[in-house]
PDB file of C-alpha atoms in Angstrom:
ATOM      1  CA  MET A 300     -15.655  41.233 -39.695  1.00  0.00           C
ATOM      2  CA  LYS A 301     -15.665  38.402 -37.108  1.00  0.00           C
ATOM      3  CA  LEU A 302     -15.888  35.952 -39.971  1.00  0.00           C
ATOM      4  CA  ILE A 303     -12.833  37.495 -41.619  1.00  0.00           C
ATOM      5  CA  GLN A 304     -10.910  37.270 -38.230  1.00  0.00           C
ATOM      6  CA  LEU A 305     -11.961  33.556 -37.885  1.00  0.00           C
ATOM      7  CA  GLY A 306     -10.948  32.922 -41.574  1.00  0.00           C
ATOM      8  CA  LEU A 307      -7.610  34.441 -40.901  1.00  0.00           C
ATOM      9  CA  VAL A 308      -7.083  32.270 -37.814  1.00  0.00           C
ATOM     10  CA  GLY A 309      -7.895  29.243 -40.072  1.00  0.00           C
ATOM     11  CA  ILE A 310      -5.356  30.335 -42.612  1.00  0.00           C
ATOM     12  CA  TYR A 311      -2.727  30.725 -39.850  1.00  0.00           C
ATOM     13  CA  VAL A 312      -3.527  27.220 -38.628  1.00  0.00           C
ATOM     14  CA  TRP A 313      -3.260  25.846 -42.052  1.00  0.00           C
ATOM     15  CA  LEU A 314       0.120  27.501 -42.610  1.00  0.00           C
ATOM     16  CA  LEU A 315       1.346  26.238 -39.339  1.00  0.00           C
ATOM     17  CA  ASP A 316       0.167  22.821 -40.434  1.00  0.00           C
ATOM     18  CA  ILE A 317       2.254  22.902 -43.714  1.00  0.00           C
ATOM     19  CA  SER A 318       5.246  24.530 -42.074  1.00  0.00           C
ATOM     20  CA  TYR A 319       5.292  21.711 -39.405  1.00  0.00           C
ATOM     21  CA  VAL A 320       4.969  18.818 -41.845  1.00  0.00           C
ATOM     22  CA  TYR A 321       7.523  20.265 -44.390  1.00  0.00           C
ATOM     23  CA  PHE A 322       9.850  22.462 -42.598  1.00  0.00           C
ATOM     24  CA  ILE A 323       9.862  21.990 -38.816  1.00  0.00           C
ATOM     25  CA  SER A 324       9.655  18.211 -38.708  1.00  0.00           C
ATOM     26  CA  PRO A 325      12.468  17.588 -41.200  1.00  0.00           C
ATOM     27  CA  GLU A 326      14.850  19.999 -39.526  1.00  0.00           C
ATOM     28  CA  TYR A 327      13.995  19.428 -35.906  1.00  0.00           C
ATOM     29  CA  ALA A 328      13.185  15.741 -35.688  1.00  0.00           C
ATOM     30  CA  TYR A 329      16.106  15.171 -33.448  1.00  0.00           C
ATOM     31  CA  MET A 330      14.518  17.413 -30.850  1.00  0.00           C
ATOM     32  CA  GLY A 331      11.397  15.223 -30.911  1.00  0.00           C
ATOM     33  CA  TYR A 332       9.339  17.188 -33.615  1.00  0.00           C
ATOM     34  CA  ILE A 333       8.457  14.080 -35.478  1.00  0.00           C
ATOM     35  CA  TYR A 334       5.835  13.627 -38.180  1.00  0.00           C
ATOM     36  CA  ARG A 335       4.342  10.327 -37.731  1.00  0.00           C
ATOM     37  CA  GLN A 336       0.989  10.655 -39.197  1.00  0.00           C
ATOM     38  CA  HIS A 337      -1.718  13.201 -39.919  1.00  0.00           C
ATOM     39  CA  PRO A 338      -3.870  13.849 -36.962  1.00  0.00           C
ATOM     40  CA  SER A 339      -7.203  12.159 -36.486  1.00  0.00           C
ATOM     41  CA  ALA A 340     -10.358  14.078 -37.267  1.00  0.00           C
ATOM     42  CA  VAL A 341     -11.351  13.954 -33.630  1.00  0.00           C
ATOM     43  CA  MET A 342      -8.001  15.607 -32.723  1.00  0.00           C
ATOM     44  CA  ILE A 343      -8.381  18.223 -35.494  1.00  0.00           C
ATOM     45  CA  VAL A 344     -11.930  19.028 -34.374  1.00  0.00           C
ATOM     46  CA  ILE A 345     -10.911  19.324 -30.664  1.00  0.00           C
ATOM     47  CA  SER A 346      -7.932  21.436 -31.440  1.00  0.00           C
ATOM     48  CA  MET A 347      -9.768  23.857 -33.927  1.00  0.00           C
ATOM     49  CA  PHE A 348     -12.499  24.114 -31.302  1.00  0.00           C
ATOM     50  CA  PHE A 349      -9.995  25.287 -28.557  1.00  0.00           C
ATOM     51  CA  ILE A 350      -8.110  27.522 -31.257  1.00  0.00           C
ATOM     52  CA  ILE A 351     -11.333  29.291 -32.528  1.00  0.00           C
ATOM     53  CA  LEU A 352     -13.104  29.645 -29.175  1.00  0.00           C
ATOM     54  CA  PRO A 353     -10.850  32.550 -28.028  1.00  0.00           C
ATOM     55  CA  ALA A 354     -11.097  34.189 -31.461  1.00  0.00           C
ATOM     56  CA  ILE A 355     -14.802  34.394 -31.104  1.00  0.00           C
ATOM     57  CA  PHE A 356     -14.617  36.338 -27.830  1.00  0.00           C
ATOM     58  CA  ILE A 357     -11.480  38.518 -28.604  1.00  0.00           C
ATOM     59  CA  LYS A 358     -12.317  42.231 -29.339  1.00  0.00           C
ATOM     60  CA  LYS A 359     -11.271  43.163 -32.960  1.00  0.00           C
ATOM     61  CA  GLU A 360     -10.565  46.775 -31.940  1.00  0.00           C
ATOM     62  CA  LEU A 361      -7.326  47.354 -30.167  1.00  0.00           C
ATOM     63  CA  ASP A 362      -7.787  50.030 -27.407  1.00  0.00           C
ATOM     64  CA  LYS A 363      -4.792  49.227 -25.171  1.00  0.00           C
ATOM     65  CA  PRO A 364      -1.323  47.922 -25.755  1.00  0.00           C
ATOM     66  CA  SER A 365      -2.259  44.952 -23.554  1.00  0.00           C
ATOM     67  CA  GLU A 366      -4.738  43.846 -26.115  1.00  0.00           C
ATOM     68  CA  LEU A 367      -1.928  43.753 -28.735  1.00  0.00           C
ATOM     69  CA  VAL A 368       0.100  41.769 -26.526  1.00  0.00           C
ATOM     70  CA  PHE A 369      -2.792  39.350 -26.012  1.00  0.00           C
ATOM     71  CA  TRP A 370      -3.107  38.938 -29.771  1.00  0.00           C
ATOM     72  CA  ILE A 371       0.600  38.292 -30.142  1.00  0.00           C
ATOM     73  CA  LEU A 372       0.400  35.651 -27.390  1.00  0.00           C
ATOM     74  CA  TYR A 373      -2.588  34.211 -28.980  1.00  0.00           C
ATOM     75  CA  PHE A 374      -0.687  33.787 -32.309  1.00  0.00           C
ATOM     76  CA  ILE A 375       2.717  33.095 -31.349  1.00  0.00           C
ATOM     77  CA  VAL A 376       2.139  30.960 -28.185  1.00  0.00           C
ATOM     78  CA  TYR A 377      -1.407  29.761 -27.839  1.00  0.00           C
ATOM     79  CA  ILE A 378      -2.196  28.482 -31.358  1.00  0.00           C
ATOM     80  CA  PRO A 379       1.001  26.439 -31.954  1.00  0.00           C
ATOM     81  CA  VAL A 380       0.792  25.032 -28.364  1.00  0.00           C
ATOM     82  CA  VAL A 381      -2.618  23.722 -29.007  1.00  0.00           C
ATOM     83  CA  TRP A 382      -1.811  22.495 -32.562  1.00  0.00           C
ATOM     84  CA  VAL A 383       1.615  20.961 -32.601  1.00  0.00           C
ATOM     85  CA  PRO A 384       0.756  18.157 -30.070  1.00  0.00           C
ATOM     86  CA  ASN A 385      -1.609  16.825 -32.792  1.00  0.00           C
ATOM     87  CA  TYR A 386       1.471  15.434 -34.441  1.00  0.00           C
ATOM     88  CA  LEU A 387       3.261  14.248 -31.557  1.00  0.00           C
ATOM     89  CA  PHE A 388       0.806  11.797 -29.897  1.00  0.00           C
ATOM     90  CA  THR A 389      -2.743  10.250 -30.345  1.00  0.00           C
ATOM     91  CA  LEU A 390      -5.647  11.540 -28.468  1.00  0.00           C
ATOM     92  CA  GLN A 391      -5.237  11.328 -24.778  1.00  0.00           C
ATOM     93  CA  PRO A 392      -7.135  12.740 -21.706  1.00  0.00           C
ATOM     94  CA  ASP A 393      -4.157  14.792 -20.828  1.00  0.00           C
ATOM     95  CA  PHE A 394      -4.427  16.491 -24.330  1.00  0.00           C
ATOM     96  CA  ILE A 395      -7.831  17.855 -23.404  1.00  0.00           C
ATOM     97  CA  TYR A 396      -6.990  18.927 -19.981  1.00  0.00           C
ATOM     98  CA  THR A 397      -4.014  20.726 -21.160  1.00  0.00           C
ATOM     99  CA  ASN A 398      -6.058  22.632 -23.779  1.00  0.00           C
ATOM    100  CA  VAL A 399      -8.735  23.438 -21.269  1.00  0.00           C
ATOM    101  CA  LEU A 400      -6.025  24.972 -18.812  1.00  0.00           C
ATOM    102  CA  LEU A 401      -4.496  26.779 -21.578  1.00  0.00           C
ATOM    103  CA  LEU A 402      -7.851  28.181 -22.755  1.00  0.00           C
ATOM    104  CA  PHE A 403      -8.428  29.180 -19.086  1.00  0.00           C
ATOM    105  CA  CYS A 404      -5.198  30.805 -18.766  1.00  0.00           C
ATOM    106  CA  LEU A 405      -5.522  32.649 -22.071  1.00  0.00           C
ATOM    107  CA  LEU A 406      -8.971  33.949 -20.925  1.00  0.00           C
ATOM    108  CA  ILE A 407      -7.568  35.176 -17.624  1.00  0.00           C
ATOM    109  CA  ILE A 408      -4.866  37.150 -19.708  1.00  0.00           C
ATOM    110  CA  GLY A 409      -7.306  38.541 -21.992  1.00  0.00           C
ATOM    111  CA  ASN A 410      -9.660  39.877 -19.444  1.00  0.00           C
ATOM    112  CA  VAL A 411      -7.011  41.384 -17.159  1.00  0.00           C
ATOM    113  CA  ASN A 412      -7.534  44.775 -18.889  1.00  0.00           C
ATOM    114  CA  ARG A 413     -11.002  44.787 -17.871  1.00  0.00           C
ATOM    115  CA  LEU A 414     -10.013  45.338 -14.251  1.00  0.00           C
ATOM    116  CA  PRO A 415     -10.027  48.642 -12.985  1.00  0.00           C
ATOM    117  CA  ALA A 416      -6.628  50.349 -12.934  1.00  0.00           C
ATOM    118  CA  MET A 417      -5.046  50.722  -9.430  1.00  0.00           C
ATOM    119  CA  LYS A 418      -4.380  54.140  -8.266  1.00  0.00           C
ATOM    120  CA  PHE A 419      -1.203  54.752  -6.231  1.00  0.00           C
ATOM    121  CA  THR A 420       0.768  57.823  -5.491  1.00  0.00           C
ATOM    122  CA  PRO A 421       4.546  57.433  -6.341  1.00  0.00           C
ATOM    123  CA  PRO A 422       6.843  57.530  -3.162  1.00  0.00           C
ATOM    124  CA  ASN A 423       8.958  60.817  -2.632  1.00  0.00           C
ATOM    125  CA  VAL A 424      12.561  59.740  -3.655  1.00  0.00           C
ATOM    126  CA  ASN A 425      15.602  61.814  -3.479  1.00  0.00           C
ATOM    127  CA  LEU A 426      16.946  61.612  -7.070  1.00  0.00           C
ATOM    128  CA  GLY A 427      20.406  62.541  -6.067  1.00  0.00           C
ATOM    129  CA  LEU A 428      20.661  59.691  -3.542  1.00  0.00           C
ATOM    130  CA  LEU A 429      18.912  57.286  -6.167  1.00  0.00           C
ATOM    131  CA  LYS A 430      21.700  58.257  -8.698  1.00  0.00           C
ATOM    132  CA  ILE A 431      24.439  57.576  -6.175  1.00  0.00           C
ATOM    133  CA  ILE A 432      22.951  54.179  -5.389  1.00  0.00           C
ATOM    134  CA  PHE A 433      22.588  53.185  -8.945  1.00  0.00           C
ATOM    135  CA  VAL A 434      26.117  54.171  -9.725  1.00  0.00           C
ATOM    136  CA  ILE A 435      27.494  52.321  -6.880  1.00  0.00           C
ATOM    137  CA  THR A 436      25.455  49.105  -7.544  1.00  0.00           C
ATOM    138  CA  LEU A 437      26.577  49.379 -11.404  1.00  0.00           C
ATOM    139  CA  LEU A 438      30.251  49.737 -10.168  1.00  0.00           C
ATOM    140  CA  ILE A 439      29.801  46.770  -7.890  1.00  0.00           C
ATOM    141  CA  PHE A 440      28.292  44.698 -10.771  1.00  0.00           C
ATOM    142  CA  PHE A 441      30.938  45.507 -13.287  1.00  0.00           C
ATOM    143  CA  LEU A 442      33.719  44.615 -10.612  1.00  0.00           C
ATOM    144  CA  TYR A 443      32.142  41.376 -10.044  1.00  0.00           C
ATOM    145  CA  ILE A 444      31.765  40.580 -13.813  1.00  0.00           C
ATOM    146  CA  PHE A 445      35.458  41.435 -14.189  1.00  0.00           C
ATOM    147  CA  LYS A 446      36.321  39.150 -11.313  1.00  0.00           C
ATOM    148  CA  VAL A 447      34.291  36.373 -12.593  1.00  0.00           C
ATOM    149  CA  SER A 448      35.503  36.560 -16.104  1.00  0.00           C
ATOM    150  CA  GLY A 449      39.163  36.864 -15.079  1.00  0.00           C
ATOM    151  CA  GLU A 450      38.916  33.598 -13.106  1.00  0.00           C
ATOM    152  CA  SER A 451      37.877  31.377 -16.148  1.00  0.00           C
ATOM    153  CA  ALA A 452      40.676  32.636 -18.419  1.00  0.00           C
TER     154      ALA A 452
END
């Protein structure tokens, strides 16, 4: 099962590679997403190492919602942030330091759910008073919005 998971990560990186070269770079070159040349083999190996390493240690079963959030962060944020710089510059020490830091942060996020849950008792709150405070705050907010929007017209 882990081999299938790693294969799917590889397919995702391959599709990200194709989408960057043929879709993202031509459309967003004005924002700096320029395709200069294909990355060197060293950069590909380093990037794939940093991409596959978390996938090796991630649990494949989802027991908590935070694990789903971790997978979403891994695919939508972490992998593109590690892979796209391959096209933007050549191998630099900052590239490796950034990937190490990102990996460290991802591992922290992935292991937060292993900490014991905090137990606390909710404070006693008068619900009537809370509703009154909410309505007054909402009215003040709307009055402020009307005042600000009337000044610009």
